[in-house]
CSV table of C-alpha atoms and ligand atoms in Angstrom, one decimal:
chain,number,residue,atom,x,y,z
A,1,MET,CA,33.7,34.8,33.1
A,2,SER,CA,32.2,32.5,35.0
A,3,ASP,CA,34.1,31.5,37.5
A,4,SER,CA,33.5,27.4,36.9
A,5,VAL,CA,36.9,28.9,33.6
A,6,TYR,CA,39.4,28.6,36.8
A,7,ARG,CA,37.8,25.1,38.0
A,8,ALA,CA,39.8,21.9,36.7
A,9,PRO,CA,37.5,20.6,33.3
A,10,LEU,CA,34.4,18.1,33.8
A,11,GLY,CA,36.0,14.6,33.9
A,12,THR,CA,39.7,16.2,35.0
A,13,HIS,CA,40.8,15.9,38.8
A,14,ASP,CA,43.1,17.4,40.2
A,15,VAL,CA,45.8,15.6,42.7
A,16,LEU,CA,46.7,17.5,45.8
A,17,ALA,CA,49.2,16.5,48.5
A,18,PRO,CA,48.6,13.8,51.5
A,19,GLU,CA,46.5,11.7,48.3
A,20,SER,CA,49.4,12.1,45.8
A,21,GLN,CA,51.1,10.8,47.7
A,22,ARG,CA,50.0,7.3,47.1
A,23,TRP,CA,49.5,8.1,43.6
A,24,ALA,CA,53.7,8.5,43.7
A,25,ASP,CA,53.4,5.3,45.9
A,26,ALA,CA,51.8,3.4,43.2
A,27,VAL,CA,54.5,4.7,40.4
A,28,ALA,CA,57.4,3.7,42.5
A,29,ALA,CA,55.6,0.3,43.6
A,30,PHE,CA,55.4,-0.5,39.6
A,31,ALA,CA,58.4,0.9,38.3
A,32,ASP,CA,60.0,-1.4,40.9
A,33,ARG,CA,58.5,-4.2,39.7
A,34,ALA,CA,58.7,-3.5,35.9
A,35,ARG,CA,63.1,-3.4,37.0
A,36,ARG,CA,62.6,-6.6,38.4
A,37,PHE,CA,61.4,-8.0,35.1
A,38,GLY,CA,63.9,-6.8,32.7
A,39,TYR,CA,61.0,-2.8,31.6
A,40,GLY,CA,62.9,-0.4,30.6
A,41,LEU,CA,60.5,2.7,31.1
A,42,VAL,CA,59.6,4.4,27.0
A,43,VAL,CA,58.2,8.0,27.4
A,44,THR,CA,56.1,8.7,23.7
A,45,PRO,CA,54.7,12.3,23.4
A,46,ILE,CA,51.3,12.6,24.6
A,47,PHE,CA,49.6,13.2,21.1
A,48,GLU,CA,49.9,11.2,17.9
A,49,HIS,CA,49.0,11.7,14.6
A,50,LEU,CA,45.9,10.5,14.4
A,51,GLU,CA,46.4,7.3,11.8
A,52,VAL,CA,48.1,6.2,14.7
A,53,PHE,CA,45.5,5.1,17.2
A,54,GLN,CA,43.0,4.2,14.1
A,55,ARG,CA,44.7,2.0,13.9
A,56,VAL,CA,43.4,0.6,16.9
A,57,GLY,CA,39.8,0.3,15.2
A,58,ALA,CA,37.5,1.8,13.1
A,59,SER,CA,34.3,0.4,15.6
A,60,THR,CA,35.9,0.8,18.8
A,61,ASP,CA,34.0,3.4,20.6
A,62,VAL,CA,37.4,5.1,21.3
A,63,VAL,CA,37.6,5.7,18.2
A,64,ARG,CA,33.8,6.5,16.7
A,65,LYS,CA,33.7,8.8,19.7
A,66,GLU,CA,36.0,9.5,22.5
A,67,MET,CA,39.3,10.4,20.1
A,68,TYR,CA,40.9,15.0,22.2
A,69,GLU,CA,41.6,15.5,18.1
A,70,PHE,CA,42.5,18.4,16.8
A,71,GLU,CA,44.4,20.0,14.0
A,72,ASP,CA,48.1,21.9,14.7
A,73,LYS,CA,49.0,25.1,13.1
A,74,GLY,CA,50.0,23.6,10.4
A,75,GLY,CA,47.5,21.4,9.5
A,76,ARG,CA,48.1,18.4,10.8
A,77,ARG,CA,45.8,16.6,12.6
A,78,LEU,CA,46.8,14.6,15.5
A,79,ALA,CA,44.6,13.5,18.8
A,80,LEU,CA,46.4,13.0,22.1
A,81,ARG,CA,46.1,9.5,23.2
A,82,PRO,CA,43.6,7.8,24.6
A,83,GLU,CA,45.4,4.5,25.1
A,84,GLY,CA,48.9,2.8,25.6
A,85,THR,CA,49.5,0.6,23.6
A,86,ALA,CA,49.4,2.7,19.0
A,87,PRO,CA,51.7,4.9,20.4
A,88,VAL,CA,54.5,1.9,21.9
A,89,VAL,CA,54.0,0.0,18.4
A,90,ARG,CA,54.7,2.7,16.4
A,91,ALA,CA,57.6,3.9,18.1
A,92,PHE,CA,59.2,-0.2,18.1
A,93,VAL,CA,57.9,0.4,14.4
A,94,GLN,CA,60.1,3.6,13.8
A,95,HIS,CA,62.9,2.6,16.0
A,96,ARG,CA,63.3,-0.8,15.5
A,97,PRO,CA,65.1,-1.8,18.7
A,98,PRO,CA,66.3,-5.5,19.3
A,99,VAL,CA,63.4,-8.1,20.5
A,100,PRO,CA,62.5,-9.4,23.1
A,101,TRP,CA,61.2,-5.4,23.4
A,102,LYS,CA,60.0,-5.4,27.4
A,103,VAL,CA,59.2,-1.9,28.0
A,104,TRP,CA,56.6,0.2,30.1
A,105,TYR,CA,54.9,3.0,30.9
A,106,LEU,CA,53.5,6.3,32.6
A,107,ALA,CA,50.9,8.3,31.0
A,108,PRO,CA,48.0,10.4,31.0
A,109,HIS,CA,45.3,8.7,28.8
A,110,PHE,CA,42.2,11.1,26.9
A,111,ARG,CA,39.1,9.7,26.7
A,112,TYR,CA,35.9,11.9,26.3
A,113,GLU,CA,34.1,9.9,27.8
A,114,ARG,CA,30.9,9.9,30.5
A,115,PRO,CA,32.0,10.9,33.6
A,116,GLN,CA,31.3,9.6,36.8
A,117,LYS,CA,33.2,7.6,39.7
A,118,GLY,CA,35.8,5.8,38.0
A,119,ARG,CA,35.4,7.5,34.5
A,120,TYR,CA,37.0,10.0,33.5
A,121,ARG,CA,38.2,12.5,30.6
A,122,GLN,CA,41.7,12.4,31.5
A,123,HIS,CA,43.2,9.5,33.4
A,124,TRP,CA,46.6,7.7,34.1
A,125,GLN,CA,47.3,4.5,32.9
A,126,LEU,CA,50.3,2.4,34.2
A,127,GLY,CA,51.3,-0.2,31.5
A,128,ALA,CA,54.0,-2.6,30.2
A,129,GLU,CA,54.0,-3.9,26.7
A,130,VAL,CA,56.8,-6.9,25.3
A,131,LEU,CA,57.3,-7.2,21.2
A,132,GLY,CA,58.9,-10.2,19.5
A,133,VAL,CA,58.0,-12.7,21.2
A,134,ASP,CA,55.3,-15.1,20.7
A,135,ASP,CA,55.8,-17.2,23.4
A,136,PRO,CA,52.8,-18.0,25.5
A,137,GLU,CA,55.9,-17.7,28.7
A,138,VAL,CA,55.5,-13.9,28.2
A,139,ASP,CA,52.2,-13.7,27.7
A,140,VAL,CA,52.2,-15.6,32.0
A,141,GLU,CA,54.8,-13.2,32.7
A,142,VAL,CA,52.9,-10.0,32.0
A,143,ILE,CA,49.7,-11.5,33.3
A,144,ALA,CA,52.1,-11.9,37.2
A,145,LEU,CA,53.4,-8.8,36.7
A,146,ALA,CA,49.5,-6.6,36.4
A,147,HIS,CA,49.2,-9.4,38.9
A,148,GLY,CA,51.7,-8.9,41.7
A,149,PHE,CA,51.7,-5.0,41.6
A,150,TYR,CA,47.8,-5.8,43.2
A,151,ARG,CA,49.4,-7.8,45.5
A,152,ASP,CA,52.1,-4.9,46.2
A,153,LEU,CA,49.5,-2.9,46.9
A,154,GLY,CA,47.7,-5.1,49.8
A,155,LEU,CA,44.6,-5.9,46.7
A,156,THR,CA,43.2,-8.6,47.7
A,157,ARG,CA,39.8,-8.3,46.0
A,158,THR,CA,41.1,-8.3,42.7
A,159,ARG,CA,40.0,-10.9,40.1
A,160,LEU,CA,41.7,-12.1,37.2
A,161,LEU,CA,39.7,-13.0,33.8
A,162,LEU,CA,40.9,-14.7,30.9
A,163,ASN,CA,39.6,-15.7,27.1
A,164,SER,CA,41.7,-15.9,23.6
A,165,MET,CA,40.4,-14.2,20.7
A,166,GLY,CA,41.7,-16.6,18.1
A,167,ASP,CA,44.6,-15.8,16.0
A,168,ALA,CA,44.0,-14.8,11.9
A,169,GLU,CA,42.7,-18.7,11.7
A,170,SER,CA,40.0,-19.0,13.5
A,171,ARG,CA,38.7,-15.4,14.0
A,172,PRO,CA,36.7,-15.3,10.3
A,173,ALA,CA,34.9,-17.8,10.4
A,174,TYR,CA,34.4,-17.2,14.4
A,175,VAL,CA,33.3,-13.8,13.1
A,176,ALA,CA,31.5,-15.3,10.2
A,177,ALA,CA,29.0,-17.0,13.0
A,178,LEU,CA,28.7,-14.5,15.2
A,179,ARG,CA,26.7,-11.7,12.1
A,180,ALA,CA,24.4,-14.9,11.1
A,181,TYR,CA,23.7,-15.2,15.0
A,182,LEU,CA,23.0,-12.0,15.1
A,183,LEU,CA,21.7,-10.5,12.4
A,184,ASP,CA,18.7,-13.3,12.8
A,185,HIS,CA,18.6,-12.8,16.3
A,186,GLY,CA,19.0,-9.4,16.9
A,187,ALA,CA,16.2,-7.6,14.0
A,188,GLY,CA,14.2,-5.6,16.3
A,189,PHE,CA,17.1,-3.5,18.1
A,190,GLY,CA,17.0,-0.5,14.9
A,191,ASP,CA,20.0,0.6,13.2
A,192,GLU,CA,23.2,1.5,15.5
A,193,PHE,CA,23.0,-2.4,16.7
A,194,ARG,CA,22.3,-3.2,12.6
A,195,ALA,CA,25.8,-0.7,12.5
A,196,ARG,CA,27.7,-2.3,14.6
A,197,VAL,CA,27.3,-5.9,13.1
A,198,GLU,CA,28.0,-5.0,9.9
A,199,GLN,CA,31.0,-3.0,11.0
A,200,ASN,CA,32.2,-5.7,13.4
A,201,PRO,CA,30.1,-7.9,15.1
A,202,LEU,CA,32.7,-8.3,18.2
A,203,ARG,CA,31.6,-4.6,19.1
A,204,VAL,CA,28.0,-5.9,19.9
A,205,LEU,CA,29.5,-8.5,23.2
A,206,ASP,CA,31.1,-5.6,24.9
A,207,ALA,CA,28.4,-3.1,24.5
A,208,LYS,CA,25.8,-2.3,27.5
A,209,HIS,CA,22.5,-1.8,26.1
A,210,GLU,CA,20.5,-3.8,28.4
A,211,ASP,CA,17.7,-4.7,25.5
A,212,TRP,CA,21.2,-6.6,23.9
A,213,GLN,CA,22.0,-8.8,26.4
A,214,ASP,CA,19.7,-12.1,26.7
A,215,VAL,CA,21.0,-12.2,23.3
A,216,ILE,CA,25.0,-11.1,23.9
A,217,GLU,CA,24.5,-14.0,26.7
A,218,ARG,CA,22.8,-16.6,23.9
A,219,ALA,CA,26.0,-16.2,21.4
A,220,PRO,CA,28.1,-18.4,19.6
A,221,GLN,CA,31.3,-18.6,21.5
A,222,LEU,CA,34.6,-17.5,20.4
A,223,THR,CA,36.5,-20.5,21.9
A,224,GLU,CA,34.2,-22.6,20.6
A,225,TYR,CA,36.2,-21.8,17.2
A,226,LEU,CA,39.8,-21.3,18.2
A,227,SER,CA,42.4,-23.2,15.4
A,228,ASP,CA,44.6,-26.1,17.3
A,229,ASP,CA,47.3,-23.4,17.6
A,230,ALA,CA,44.5,-20.6,19.5
A,231,VAL,CA,44.2,-23.6,21.6
A,232,ALA,CA,47.6,-25.8,22.4
A,233,HIS,CA,48.1,-20.9,23.2
A,234,PHE,CA,45.4,-20.6,25.2
A,235,GLU,CA,45.9,-23.7,26.7
A,236,ARG,CA,49.8,-23.6,28.5
A,237,VAL,CA,48.9,-20.0,29.2
A,238,GLN,CA,46.7,-21.5,31.7
A,239,GLN,CA,49.0,-24.2,32.8
A,240,GLY,CA,51.9,-21.4,33.5
A,241,LEU,CA,49.8,-18.8,35.3
A,242,ALA,CA,48.3,-22.4,37.0
A,243,SER,CA,52.5,-22.8,38.2
A,244,LEU,CA,52.5,-19.2,39.4
A,245,GLY,CA,49.6,-20.0,42.3
A,246,ILE,CA,47.6,-17.4,39.7
A,247,GLU,CA,43.6,-17.7,40.3
A,248,TYR,CA,42.3,-16.7,36.9
A,249,GLU,CA,38.3,-17.1,35.2
A,250,LEU,CA,37.9,-18.1,32.1
A,251,ALA,CA,35.8,-15.1,30.5
A,252,PRO,CA,34.7,-15.8,27.1
A,253,ARG,CA,32.1,-13.0,26.7
A,254,LEU,CA,35.2,-10.7,27.0
A,255,VAL,CA,36.7,-9.3,23.9
A,256,ARG,CA,38.1,-6.2,25.4
A,257,GLY,CA,37.1,-2.7,23.2
A,258,PHE,CA,39.5,-2.3,20.4
A,259,ASP,CA,39.9,-4.9,18.2
A,260,TYR,CA,44.0,-5.2,17.7
A,261,TYR,CA,43.7,-8.4,20.0
A,262,THR,CA,44.7,-11.8,19.0
A,263,ALA,CA,44.7,-14.7,21.3
A,264,THR,CA,45.2,-14.5,24.8
A,265,THR,CA,43.2,-11.4,26.0
A,266,PHE,CA,42.0,-10.8,30.1
A,267,GLU,CA,41.4,-7.8,32.9
A,268,PHE,CA,41.3,-7.3,36.2
A,269,VAL,CA,38.2,-6.6,38.4
A,270,SER,CA,37.6,-5.6,41.5
A,271,ASP,CA,34.8,-6.0,43.9
A,272,ALA,CA,34.9,-3.7,46.2
A,273,LEU,CA,34.6,-0.9,42.7
A,274,ASP,CA,31.3,-0.8,40.9
A,275,ALA,CA,30.5,-3.7,38.9
A,276,ALA,CA,29.9,-0.8,36.2
A,277,GLN,CA,33.6,0.8,36.1
A,278,ASN,CA,35.1,-2.6,38.2
A,279,ALA,CA,38.3,-3.3,35.6
A,280,VAL,CA,41.3,-2.0,37.4
A,281,GLY,CA,43.6,-3.0,34.4
A,282,GLY,CA,44.1,-5.6,31.5
A,283,GLY,CA,45.2,-6.0,28.3
A,284,GLY,CA,46.5,-8.9,25.8
A,285,ARG,CA,48.3,-10.0,22.7
A,286,TYR,CA,48.6,-8.0,19.3
A,287,ASP,CA,50.3,-9.8,16.7
A,288,GLN,CA,49.5,-9.0,13.5
A,289,LEU,CA,49.3,-4.1,14.8
A,290,ALA,CA,53.3,-4.5,14.1
A,291,GLU,CA,52.5,-5.1,10.9
A,292,ASP,CA,49.4,-3.1,10.3
A,293,MET,CA,51.4,-0.5,11.1
A,294,GLY,CA,54.3,-0.4,8.4
A,295,GLY,CA,56.5,-2.9,10.8
A,296,PRO,CA,57.5,-5.9,10.3
A,297,PRO,CA,55.8,-9.2,11.7
A,298,THR,CA,56.4,-8.4,15.0
A,299,PRO,CA,54.1,-10.5,18.2
A,300,GLY,CA,52.6,-8.4,21.1
A,301,ILE,CA,51.0,-7.8,24.5
A,302,GLY,CA,50.6,-6.2,27.2
A,303,PHE,CA,47.9,-4.4,29.6
A,304,GLY,CA,46.8,-1.2,30.7
A,305,ILE,CA,46.4,0.1,33.8
A,306,GLY,CA,44.4,3.0,35.6
A,307,ILE,CA,46.0,4.8,38.5
A,308,GLU,CA,42.6,6.1,40.0
A,309,ARG,CA,40.7,3.3,39.8
A,310,VAL,CA,43.7,1.4,41.4
A,311,LEU,CA,43.2,4.1,44.7
A,312,ILE,CA,39.7,3.6,44.4
A,313,ALA,CA,39.6,0.2,45.2
A,314,CYS,CA,43.1,0.5,47.6
A,315,ASP,CA,40.3,3.3,49.7
A,316,ALA,CA,37.9,0.2,49.3
A,317,GLU,CA,39.7,-2.3,50.5
A,318,LEU,CA,41.9,-1.0,53.0
A,319,GLY,CA,40.8,2.4,54.1
A,320,GLU,CA,42.1,5.5,53.6
A,321,GLU,CA,44.3,5.6,56.2
A,322,ARG,CA,45.8,3.0,55.7
A,323,ALA,CA,46.0,3.8,52.3
A,324,ALA,CA,48.2,6.6,52.9
A,325,ALA,CA,51.9,7.2,54.2
A,326,PRO,CA,52.8,9.3,56.8
A,327,ARG,CA,54.1,12.8,55.0
A,328,ILE,CA,57.6,13.4,57.0
A,329,ASP,CA,59.2,12.2,60.1
A,330,VAL,CA,60.5,15.0,61.4
A,331,PHE,CA,59.1,18.8,62.0
A,332,VAL,CA,62.2,21.3,63.0
A,333,VAL,CA,61.2,24.4,65.4
A,334,ASP,CA,63.7,27.2,65.4
A,335,ALA,CA,63.7,29.1,69.3
A,336,LEU,CA,67.3,30.5,67.7
A,337,GLY,CA,66.8,32.2,64.5
A,338,ASP,CA,69.7,32.4,64.4
A,339,GLY,CA,70.1,29.8,61.1
A,340,ALA,CA,70.8,26.3,62.8
A,341,ALA,CA,67.6,24.4,62.6
A,342,THR,CA,68.2,26.0,58.6
A,343,MET,CA,72.4,23.1,58.9
A,344,LEU,CA,69.8,21.2,61.3
A,345,VAL,CA,67.2,20.7,58.2
A,346,ALA,CA,69.7,20.3,55.3
A,347,GLU,CA,71.8,17.9,57.8
A,348,LEU,CA,68.2,15.2,58.7
A,349,ARG,CA,67.5,15.7,55.4
A,350,GLU,CA,70.5,14.3,53.3
A,351,GLU,CA,70.9,11.5,55.8
A,352,GLY,CA,68.4,10.4,54.7
A,353,LEU,CA,65.0,12.0,56.6
A,354,ALA,CA,61.9,13.9,55.9
A,355,ALA,CA,62.5,17.3,57.2
A,356,ASP,CA,60.5,20.0,57.2
A,357,ARG,CA,60.5,23.6,59.2
A,358,ALA,CA,58.0,26.7,59.7
A,359,TYR,CA,59.5,29.8,57.8
A,360,GLY,CA,58.6,33.3,58.1
A,361,GLY,CA,59.8,34.0,61.7
A,362,ARG,CA,57.1,32.2,63.3
A,363,SER,CA,56.4,32.3,67.5
A,364,PHE,CA,57.5,29.1,69.2
A,365,LYS,CA,53.9,28.2,69.2
A,366,ALA,CA,52.8,28.9,66.3
A,367,GLN,CA,55.5,26.8,65.2
A,368,MET,CA,54.2,23.6,66.8
A,369,LYS,CA,50.9,24.1,65.6
A,370,LEU,CA,51.9,24.0,62.3
A,371,ALA,CA,54.5,20.1,63.7
A,372,ASP,CA,51.3,19.4,64.6
A,373,ARG,CA,48.9,20.0,60.9
A,374,SER,CA,52.6,18.3,59.5
A,375,GLU,CA,51.7,14.9,61.2
A,376,ALA,CA,55.5,14.7,62.1
A,377,ARG,CA,56.2,11.6,64.3
A,378,TYR,CA,58.3,14.2,66.1
A,379,VAL,CA,59.4,17.6,66.7
A,380,VAL,CA,62.9,18.5,67.0
A,381,MET,CA,63.4,21.8,68.9
A,382,LEU,CA,66.1,24.5,68.7
A,383,GLY,CA,66.0,26.0,72.4
A,384,LYS,CA,68.6,28.2,74.9
A,385,ARG,CA,68.5,26.0,77.3
A,386,GLU,CA,69.5,22.8,75.1
A,387,ALA,CA,72.1,24.9,73.2
A,388,GLU,CA,73.9,25.9,76.2
A,389,HIS,CA,75.2,22.2,76.8
A,390,ASP,CA,74.8,21.7,72.8
A,391,ALA,CA,71.9,19.4,72.6
A,392,VAL,CA,68.0,19.4,70.8
A,393,ALA,CA,65.1,18.8,73.1
A,394,VAL,CA,63.3,15.9,71.2
A,395,LYS,CA,59.5,15.5,71.3
A,396,ASP,CA,57.1,12.3,69.6
A,397,LEU,CA,53.9,13.7,69.3
A,398,ARG,CA,52.4,10.4,69.0
A,399,ASP,CA,53.2,9.6,73.0
A,400,PRO,CA,50.2,10.1,74.8
A,401,ASP,CA,52.4,11.9,78.1
A,402,GLY,CA,53.9,14.5,75.8
A,403,THR,CA,57.6,13.6,77.7
A,404,GLN,CA,60.3,15.6,76.2
A,405,ILE,CA,63.7,14.6,75.9
A,406,GLU,CA,67.2,15.6,75.2
A,407,VAL,CA,70.0,14.7,72.4
A,408,LEU,CA,73.1,15.8,71.5
A,409,ARG,CA,73.0,17.3,68.4
A,410,ARG,CA,75.3,15.6,66.9
A,411,ASP,CA,73.5,12.4,67.3
A,412,VAL,CA,70.2,13.6,66.2
A,413,ALA,CA,70.2,12.3,62.5
A,414,GLY,CA,71.5,9.2,64.0
A,415,TRP,CA,68.7,9.3,66.7
A,416,LEU,CA,66.1,9.8,64.5
A,417,GLN,CA,67.4,7.2,62.0
A,418,ALA,CA,67.4,4.3,65.0
A,419,ARG,CA,63.4,5.5,66.2
A,420,ARG,CA,62.3,5.1,62.3
A,421,GLU,CA,63.8,1.5,61.9
A,422,ALA,CA,62.6,0.6,65.1
A,423,HIS,CA,58.9,1.7,64.0
A,424,ARG,CA,59.0,0.1,60.8
A,425,ASP,CA,59.6,-3.4,62.6
A,426,ASP,CA,56.7,-2.9,64.5
A,427,HIS,CA,54.5,-1.9,61.7
A,428,ARG,CA,55.9,-5.8,60.3
B,501,HAM,P1,41.5,-0.4,29.1
B,501,HAM,O1,41.2,-0.8,29.4
B,501,HAM,O2,40.9,0.9,27.6
B,501,HAM,O3,43.3,-0.8,27.6
B,501,HAM,O4,42.7,0.9,29.5
B,501,HAM,C1,42.9,0.0,30.5
B,501,HAM,C2,42.3,0.4,32.0
B,501,HAM,O5,43.0,1.9,32.2
B,501,HAM,C3,41.4,0.6,32.3
B,501,HAM,O6,40.7,-1.8,32.6
B,501,HAM,C4,41.0,0.7,33.3
B,501,HAM,O7,41.5,0.8,34.9
B,501,HAM,C5,42.1,2.4,33.7
B,501,HAM,N1,40.8,2.8,31.9
B,501,HAM,C6,40.0,3.4,31.0
B,501,HAM,N2,39.8,4.4,31.4
B,501,HAM,C7,39.2,4.7,32.3
B,501,HAM,C8,38.2,6.3,31.9
B,501,HAM,N3,38.0,7.1,31.5
B,501,HAM,N4,38.7,6.9,32.6
B,501,HAM,C9,39.1,6.4,34.5
B,501,HAM,N5,40.5,4.7,34.3
B,501,HAM,C10,40.0,3.8,32.8
B,501,HAM,C11,43.9,0.1,27.0
B,501,HAM,O8,43.9,0.6,27.6
B,501,HAM,C12,44.6,-0.9,26.4
B,501,HAM,N6,46.1,0.1,25.6
B,501,HAM,C13,45.5,-2.3,27.2
B,501,HAM,C14,47.0,-2.1,26.7
B,501,HAM,C15,48.1,-2.2,26.9
B,501,HAM,N7,46.4,-3.5,25.6
B,501,HAM,C16,47.2,-4.3,25.2
B,501,HAM,N8,48.3,-4.0,26.3
């Protein structure tokens, strides 16, 4: 059997400590922001009936070639989640919760793509969706939620691209004009081009083919075909963003890769990433999708943010050092071996400190080595001499003089907490 069987499959990756701390911090920041915005967590299955995902569009890359589909032992046709909106809308249609239904999620996504940095076969998304309101204020709120999250992480080189895909009234005229233009100007581009144009000409606009780009550049633009209602909606979204001080760039060719989009669409791109994978998040309205899944007519809007890409952007902008938070406040080194260390570590943890220790009766020297490796700021040493007057020895590992001080055993948790607060203030 080849070695490679015991490696994460191509396009997937493990997330290990200490890097996983940044992952957890990003999720916590998003969860907190979503809570403050009034969004509740939704958890849907990792697989759904194939038809749920087919609703994202027969002409999309995800449905045509990237889906992890399978038949279960009962003969059901299922697929692993390639994107997060369809399952949330499926859950809405199934449960009919009161609207507005405001939800957020954290979920793994699966797409059979060509793996490269920032593009994986399994990636994770943080996302949010709002169902039941077509007020442009909701578009602004949803965009502000994502925008604030990037700010929470300290990202400053992220730009917001904004477009409108029009509504049921404006889209058909545009699609017809685009189809006619593309057939006219791309006659020599071959079968794939013609098939796309016939099935859904919008899918040509986001194609990566080099030789199609000139024709795409000069294609008619959706914004010229918007109905009065669609224009009014789009203008109110822009006014709302401006009133919150959120900068955006109009991007008339931003069509995004799913057929369900209507009206507002947006993407956040990071200038700290390679252009081919620079989208750190994207989303838009999908006002027909609930109805397409057999539900009542229900407008919806949301976005998905790729966690891996956001963390790559953090590395690029902030450096790996600053992006990572220290794991441990204090390491307890035990020279007594009488159970006192067990009690002290338990007490520190209950008091809210991150505390660790060595196991297996290691020598003092070996324990000090582990304390160093743990990157804890403080070492608390339980030694015989200090124990005689109910005290412990504490050492600040960042103190270049390496001085040790004695702290009364009963005061040590409070002392460490006070030091931790003081260091936090230093960093503010
Ligand atoms: P999406 O643009 O396909 O939208 O994906 C959202 C984000 O997930 C992207 O901006 C990117 O950061 C990340 N991402 C996508 N594919 C990969 C990949 N192969 N590897 C790493 N990261 C990736 C959606 O999925 C929609 N469901 C978003 C949405 C929600 N629209 C409305 N509501």
